[in-house]
Amino acid sequence: MIKRKHRRKNQKRNKYSIWWWLCAALAVLVVILIIDIKPWRKHRIVVSDQWPYNDITKGVYTKDFDGLDISRHQGRIHWDELVEKNPQLKFVYIKATEGSSVVDPFYKKNFKAAKKRGLLVGSYHFLTYRTSMERQVTNFLDHIDLSKQDLLLLVDVEKDGTREWGRELIQKNLAEFIRLIKERTGHYPMIYTNESYYHKNLYPEFNRYHLFIANYSLSPEIPDTKHDIWQFSKRGRVHGIWTYVDINQLREGVTVDDFKMPK
């Protein structure tokens, strides 16, 4: 009788022990998911195609530029005014995708509007560390119409997207992304980044590609190669866009023909 009681007590203890470990494991899993997803860091996504409701920029309008790169952060663009007031505008790069699942909600609308007004248009993908290059290339190519691209595809690689990678891993993954794009489209993409990031992580291994370089103080200087496009400000004030926008100049001697998508 005593042995049976001891056996029952041991069985109960074992059950409680199992439940305790299951609950502990579940709690650890929840904590890991919360830390990984970081819900407190989510960016507010603009969904209204009427935003912004008024011009939120101030100051002198920018005139000395050749191209723009835009995304959902610009919200609604007044394309007729943009083209009419900025006859010097030669090209526009539009964000299409990010990572393996994000699609810019304004991409298709912006792409169609820019093409309709006779602008030369290209599409770009924001590279992230969270998923494989295979999945990111698939996301990118699944959401663009390759036959309608006027300009080389563009990959945006910068600190925000690759903060978990060191130089070696950045180079490995970017090279893989570029290889897959070449394999599936027949053409190498252009690379966008800022000058300090390029020198730290990509120089000189990626010198042979077309380069779109940001530097908000001076024209970029990269030994042994030349950039095609210089992003000289991220706070351009432009007629037709009611938020600040990235503005770009072609390097002296470069024309848009130099990075057009071969047909």
CSV table of C-alpha atoms in Angstrom, one decimal:
chain,number,residue,atom,x,y,z
A,1,MET,CA,0.0,0.0,0.0
A,2,ILE,CA,2.8,2.4,0.9
A,3,LYS,CA,4.6,1.5,-2.3
A,4,ARG,CA,1.5,2.4,-4.3
A,5,LYS,CA,1.3,5.7,-2.6
A,6,HIS,CA,4.9,6.5,-3.4
A,7,ARG,CA,4.4,5.4,-7.0
A,8,ARG,CA,1.4,7.7,-7.4
A,9,LYS,CA,3.3,10.6,-5.9
A,10,ASN,CA,6.2,9.9,-8.3
A,11,GLN,CA,3.8,9.8,-11.2
A,12,LYS,CA,2.3,13.1,-10.1
A,13,ARG,CA,5.7,14.7,-9.8
A,14,ASN,CA,6.7,13.4,-13.2
A,15,LYS,CA,3.5,14.9,-14.7
A,16,TYR,CA,4.1,18.3,-13.0
A,17,SER,CA,7.7,18.2,-14.1
A,18,ILE,CA,6.8,17.6,-17.7
A,19,TRP,CA,4.2,20.3,-17.7
A,20,TRP,CA,6.7,22.7,-16.1
A,21,TRP,CA,9.3,22.1,-18.7
A,22,LEU,CA,6.8,22.4,-21.5
A,23,CYS,CA,5.6,25.8,-20.1
A,24,ALA,CA,9.2,26.9,-19.7
A,25,ALA,CA,10.1,25.9,-23.3
A,26,LEU,CA,7.0,27.7,-24.6
A,27,ALA,CA,7.9,30.9,-22.6
A,28,VAL,CA,11.4,30.8,-24.0
A,29,LEU,CA,10.0,30.4,-27.6
A,30,VAL,CA,7.7,33.4,-27.1
A,31,VAL,CA,10.6,35.5,-25.9
A,32,ILE,CA,12.7,34.6,-28.8
A,33,LEU,CA,10.0,35.4,-31.3
A,34,ILE,CA,9.3,38.7,-29.7
A,35,ILE,CA,13.0,39.6,-29.7
A,36,ASP,CA,13.4,38.5,-33.3
A,37,ILE,CA,10.2,40.2,-34.7
A,38,LYS,CA,10.7,43.4,-32.6
A,39,PRO,CA,7.1,44.6,-32.9
A,40,TRP,CA,8.0,47.8,-31.2
A,41,ARG,CA,10.3,48.6,-34.2
A,42,LYS,CA,7.7,48.2,-36.9
A,43,HIS,CA,7.4,51.2,-39.3
A,44,ARG,CA,4.1,52.7,-40.0
A,45,ILE,CA,3.0,51.7,-43.5
A,46,VAL,CA,1.2,54.3,-45.5
A,47,VAL,CA,-1.9,52.7,-47.0
A,48,SER,CA,-3.9,55.8,-48.1
A,49,ASP,CA,-3.2,56.8,-51.7
A,50,GLN,CA,-4.2,60.3,-50.7
A,51,TRP,CA,-1.4,60.9,-48.2
A,52,PRO,CA,0.2,63.4,-47.7
A,53,TYR,CA,-2.8,65.7,-47.6
A,54,ASN,CA,-0.8,68.8,-48.0
A,55,ASP,CA,2.8,69.8,-48.8
A,56,ILE,CA,4.9,69.0,-45.7
A,57,THR,CA,8.2,70.4,-47.2
A,58,LYS,CA,9.7,73.8,-46.7
A,59,GLY,CA,12.4,75.9,-48.4
A,60,VAL,CA,13.8,76.4,-51.8
A,61,TYR,CA,12.8,74.0,-54.6
A,62,THR,CA,15.7,71.9,-55.9
A,63,LYS,CA,16.4,72.3,-59.6
A,64,ASP,CA,19.9,70.9,-60.3
A,65,PHE,CA,19.2,67.2,-60.6
A,66,ASP,CA,18.8,64.5,-63.2
A,67,GLY,CA,16.9,61.8,-61.4
A,68,LEU,CA,14.8,60.7,-58.4
A,69,ASP,CA,14.4,57.6,-56.4
A,70,ILE,CA,11.1,57.1,-54.7
A,71,SER,CA,9.1,54.7,-52.6
A,72,ARG,CA,6.0,54.7,-50.4
A,73,HIS,CA,7.6,57.3,-48.2
A,74,GLN,CA,6.8,59.9,-50.8
A,75,GLY,CA,3.1,59.0,-50.7
A,76,ARG,CA,0.9,60.4,-53.4
A,77,ILE,CA,2.9,62.0,-56.2
A,78,HIS,CA,1.4,64.7,-58.5
A,79,TRP,CA,3.0,63.4,-61.6
A,80,ASP,CA,1.7,66.0,-64.1
A,81,GLU,CA,3.2,68.8,-61.9
A,82,LEU,CA,6.4,66.9,-61.3
A,83,VAL,CA,7.0,66.5,-65.1
A,84,GLU,CA,5.8,70.0,-66.0
A,85,LYS,CA,7.8,71.9,-63.4
A,86,ASN,CA,11.0,69.7,-63.7
A,87,PRO,CA,11.8,69.4,-67.4
A,88,GLN,CA,15.4,68.4,-66.5
A,89,LEU,CA,14.2,65.1,-64.9
A,90,LYS,CA,15.7,62.3,-66.9
A,91,PHE,CA,15.0,59.1,-64.9
A,92,VAL,CA,13.2,57.7,-61.9
A,93,TYR,CA,14.1,54.6,-59.8
A,94,ILE,CA,11.1,53.2,-57.9
A,95,LYS,CA,11.2,50.8,-55.0
A,96,ALA,CA,9.5,47.5,-55.8
A,97,THR,CA,10.3,45.1,-53.0
A,98,GLU,CA,12.2,44.4,-49.7
A,99,GLY,CA,13.4,41.1,-48.3
A,100,SER,CA,11.5,38.0,-49.3
A,101,SER,CA,7.9,39.2,-48.7
A,102,VAL,CA,7.6,43.0,-48.6
A,103,VAL,CA,6.1,44.8,-51.7
A,104,ASP,CA,6.0,48.6,-51.8
A,105,PRO,CA,2.2,49.4,-52.0
A,106,PHE,CA,2.8,52.4,-54.3
A,107,TYR,CA,5.1,50.6,-56.7
A,108,LYS,CA,2.7,49.6,-59.5
A,109,LYS,CA,0.9,52.9,-59.4
A,110,ASN,CA,4.1,54.9,-59.5
A,111,PHE,CA,5.7,52.8,-62.2
A,112,LYS,CA,2.6,53.1,-64.4
A,113,ALA,CA,2.3,56.9,-63.9
A,114,ALA,CA,6.0,57.5,-64.6
A,115,LYS,CA,5.9,55.5,-67.8
A,116,LYS,CA,2.7,57.2,-68.9
A,117,ARG,CA,4.5,60.5,-68.8
A,118,GLY,CA,7.5,59.4,-70.8
A,119,LEU,CA,10.0,59.1,-68.0
A,120,LEU,CA,12.8,56.5,-68.1
A,121,VAL,CA,12.0,54.1,-65.2
A,122,GLY,CA,13.8,51.5,-63.3
A,123,SER,CA,13.0,49.3,-60.2
A,124,TYR,CA,14.9,48.5,-57.1
A,125,HIS,CA,15.0,46.0,-54.3
A,126,PHE,CA,16.1,46.6,-50.7
A,127,LEU,CA,18.4,43.8,-49.5
A,128,THR,CA,17.9,42.5,-46.0
A,129,TYR,CA,19.7,40.0,-43.8
A,130,ARG,CA,16.7,38.0,-42.6
A,131,THR,CA,16.1,35.7,-45.6
A,132,SER,CA,18.0,33.9,-48.4
A,133,MET,CA,19.1,35.6,-51.6
A,134,GLU,CA,17.1,33.1,-53.6
A,135,ARG,CA,13.8,34.1,-51.9
A,136,GLN,CA,14.6,37.8,-52.2
A,137,VAL,CA,15.4,37.6,-55.9
A,138,THR,CA,12.2,35.7,-56.4
A,139,ASN,CA,10.2,38.3,-54.5
A,140,PHE,CA,11.8,41.1,-56.6
A,141,LEU,CA,11.3,39.5,-60.0
A,142,ASP,CA,7.8,38.2,-59.2
A,143,HIS,CA,6.6,41.8,-58.7
A,144,ILE,CA,8.1,43.7,-61.6
A,145,ASP,CA,7.5,43.5,-65.3
A,146,LEU,CA,11.0,42.9,-66.8
A,147,SER,CA,9.9,43.8,-70.3
A,148,LYS,CA,8.9,47.3,-69.2
A,149,GLN,CA,12.1,48.3,-67.4
A,150,ASP,CA,14.0,51.1,-69.1
A,151,LEU,CA,16.9,51.0,-66.8
A,152,LEU,CA,19.1,48.3,-65.2
A,153,LEU,CA,17.6,46.7,-62.1
A,154,LEU,CA,19.0,48.1,-58.9
A,155,VAL,CA,19.9,46.5,-55.6
A,156,ASP,CA,19.9,48.7,-52.5
A,157,VAL,CA,22.5,47.5,-50.0
A,158,GLU,CA,23.1,49.5,-46.9
A,159,LYS,CA,23.7,49.3,-43.1
A,160,ASP,CA,20.0,49.2,-42.1
A,161,GLY,CA,19.4,46.1,-44.2
A,162,THR,CA,22.7,44.2,-43.5
A,163,ARG,CA,23.4,45.1,-39.8
A,164,GLU,CA,23.8,41.5,-38.8
A,165,TRP,CA,26.4,40.8,-41.4
A,166,GLY,CA,30.2,41.5,-41.5
A,167,ARG,CA,32.2,42.4,-44.6
A,168,GLU,CA,32.7,38.8,-45.7
A,169,LEU,CA,29.0,37.9,-45.4
A,170,ILE,CA,27.9,41.1,-47.1
A,171,GLN,CA,30.1,40.4,-50.1
A,172,LYS,CA,29.1,36.7,-50.2
A,173,ASN,CA,25.3,37.4,-50.2
A,174,LEU,CA,25.5,40.4,-52.5
A,175,ALA,CA,27.5,38.4,-55.0
A,176,GLU,CA,24.9,35.7,-54.8
A,177,PHE,CA,22.0,38.1,-55.3
A,178,ILE,CA,23.8,39.6,-58.4
A,179,ARG,CA,24.5,36.1,-59.8
A,180,LEU,CA,20.9,35.1,-59.5
A,181,ILE,CA,19.7,38.3,-61.1
A,182,LYS,CA,22.1,37.8,-64.0
A,183,GLU,CA,21.1,34.2,-64.3
A,184,ARG,CA,17.3,35.0,-64.5
A,185,THR,CA,17.3,38.2,-66.5
A,186,GLY,CA,20.5,38.1,-68.5
A,187,HIS,CA,21.9,41.3,-67.0
A,188,TYR,CA,23.8,42.5,-64.0
A,189,PRO,CA,22.0,44.9,-61.7
A,190,MET,CA,23.4,48.3,-60.6
A,191,ILE,CA,24.4,48.6,-56.9
A,192,TYR,CA,23.2,51.4,-54.7
A,193,THR,CA,24.9,52.3,-51.4
A,194,ASN,CA,26.5,55.2,-49.6
A,195,GLU,CA,30.2,55.9,-50.1
A,196,SER,CA,31.4,55.1,-46.7
A,197,TYR,CA,29.6,51.7,-46.7
A,198,TYR,CA,31.1,51.0,-50.2
A,199,HIS,CA,34.7,51.6,-49.0
A,200,LYS,CA,34.2,49.6,-45.8
A,201,ASN,CA,32.4,46.6,-47.2
A,202,LEU,CA,32.5,46.4,-51.0
A,203,TYR,CA,35.7,48.0,-52.3
A,204,PRO,CA,37.4,46.9,-54.5
A,205,GLU,CA,35.6,43.6,-55.2
A,206,PHE,CA,32.5,45.2,-56.7
A,207,ASN,CA,34.2,47.9,-58.7
A,208,ARG,CA,33.2,46.3,-62.0
A,209,TYR,CA,29.5,46.9,-61.6
A,210,HIS,CA,27.5,50.1,-62.3
A,211,LEU,CA,27.4,52.1,-59.1
A,212,PHE,CA,24.8,54.5,-57.7
A,213,ILE,CA,26.5,56.2,-54.7
A,214,ALA,CA,25.1,58.4,-52.0
A,215,ASN,CA,27.3,61.2,-50.4
A,216,TYR,CA,25.5,64.2,-49.0
A,217,SER,CA,28.7,66.3,-48.7
A,218,LEU,CA,31.0,65.7,-51.7
A,219,SER,CA,30.9,64.0,-55.0
A,220,PRO,CA,32.0,60.4,-54.5
A,221,GLU,CA,35.6,59.3,-55.1
A,222,ILE,CA,36.2,55.6,-55.5
A,223,PRO,CA,39.7,54.5,-56.5
A,224,ASP,CA,40.1,52.5,-59.7
A,225,THR,CA,36.4,53.0,-60.8
A,226,LYS,CA,33.7,55.6,-61.3
A,227,HIS,CA,30.2,55.9,-60.2
A,228,ASP,CA,27.3,56.5,-62.7
A,229,ILE,CA,24.8,58.2,-60.4
A,230,TRP,CA,25.5,60.4,-57.3
A,231,GLN,CA,22.7,60.8,-54.8
A,232,PHE,CA,23.6,64.1,-53.3
A,233,SER,CA,20.7,64.8,-51.0
A,234,LYS,CA,17.9,62.9,-49.3
A,235,ARG,CA,16.0,66.1,-48.6
A,236,GLY,CA,15.3,67.4,-52.0
A,237,ARG,CA,12.2,69.7,-52.3
A,238,VAL,CA,10.7,69.0,-55.7
A,239,HIS,CA,7.5,70.4,-57.4
A,240,GLY,CA,4.9,67.6,-57.5
A,241,ILE,CA,6.1,65.7,-54.4
A,242,TRP,CA,4.8,66.8,-51.0
A,243,THR,CA,7.5,65.1,-49.0
A,244,TYR,CA,11.3,65.3,-49.1
A,245,VAL,CA,12.8,63.0,-51.7
A,246,ASP,CA,16.2,61.6,-52.7
A,247,ILE,CA,17.7,63.6,-55.6
A,248,ASN,CA,20.4,62.4,-58.0
A,249,GLN,CA,22.9,63.7,-60.5
A,250,LEU,CA,24.7,61.8,-63.3
A,251,ARG,CA,28.5,61.9,-63.1
A,252,GLU,CA,30.0,64.2,-65.7
A,253,GLY,CA,30.4,62.3,-69.0
A,254,VAL,CA,27.6,59.7,-68.1
A,255,THR,CA,24.3,59.6,-69.8
A,256,VAL,CA,21.2,57.5,-69.1
A,257,ASP,CA,22.1,55.4,-72.1
A,258,ASP,CA,25.0,54.0,-70.1
A,259,PHE,CA,22.7,52.2,-67.7
A,260,LYS,CA,19.7,51.5,-69.8
A,261,MET,CA,18.3,48.0,-69.8
A,262,PRO,CA,19.6,46.2,-73.0
A,263,LYS,CA,16.7,45.2,-75.2
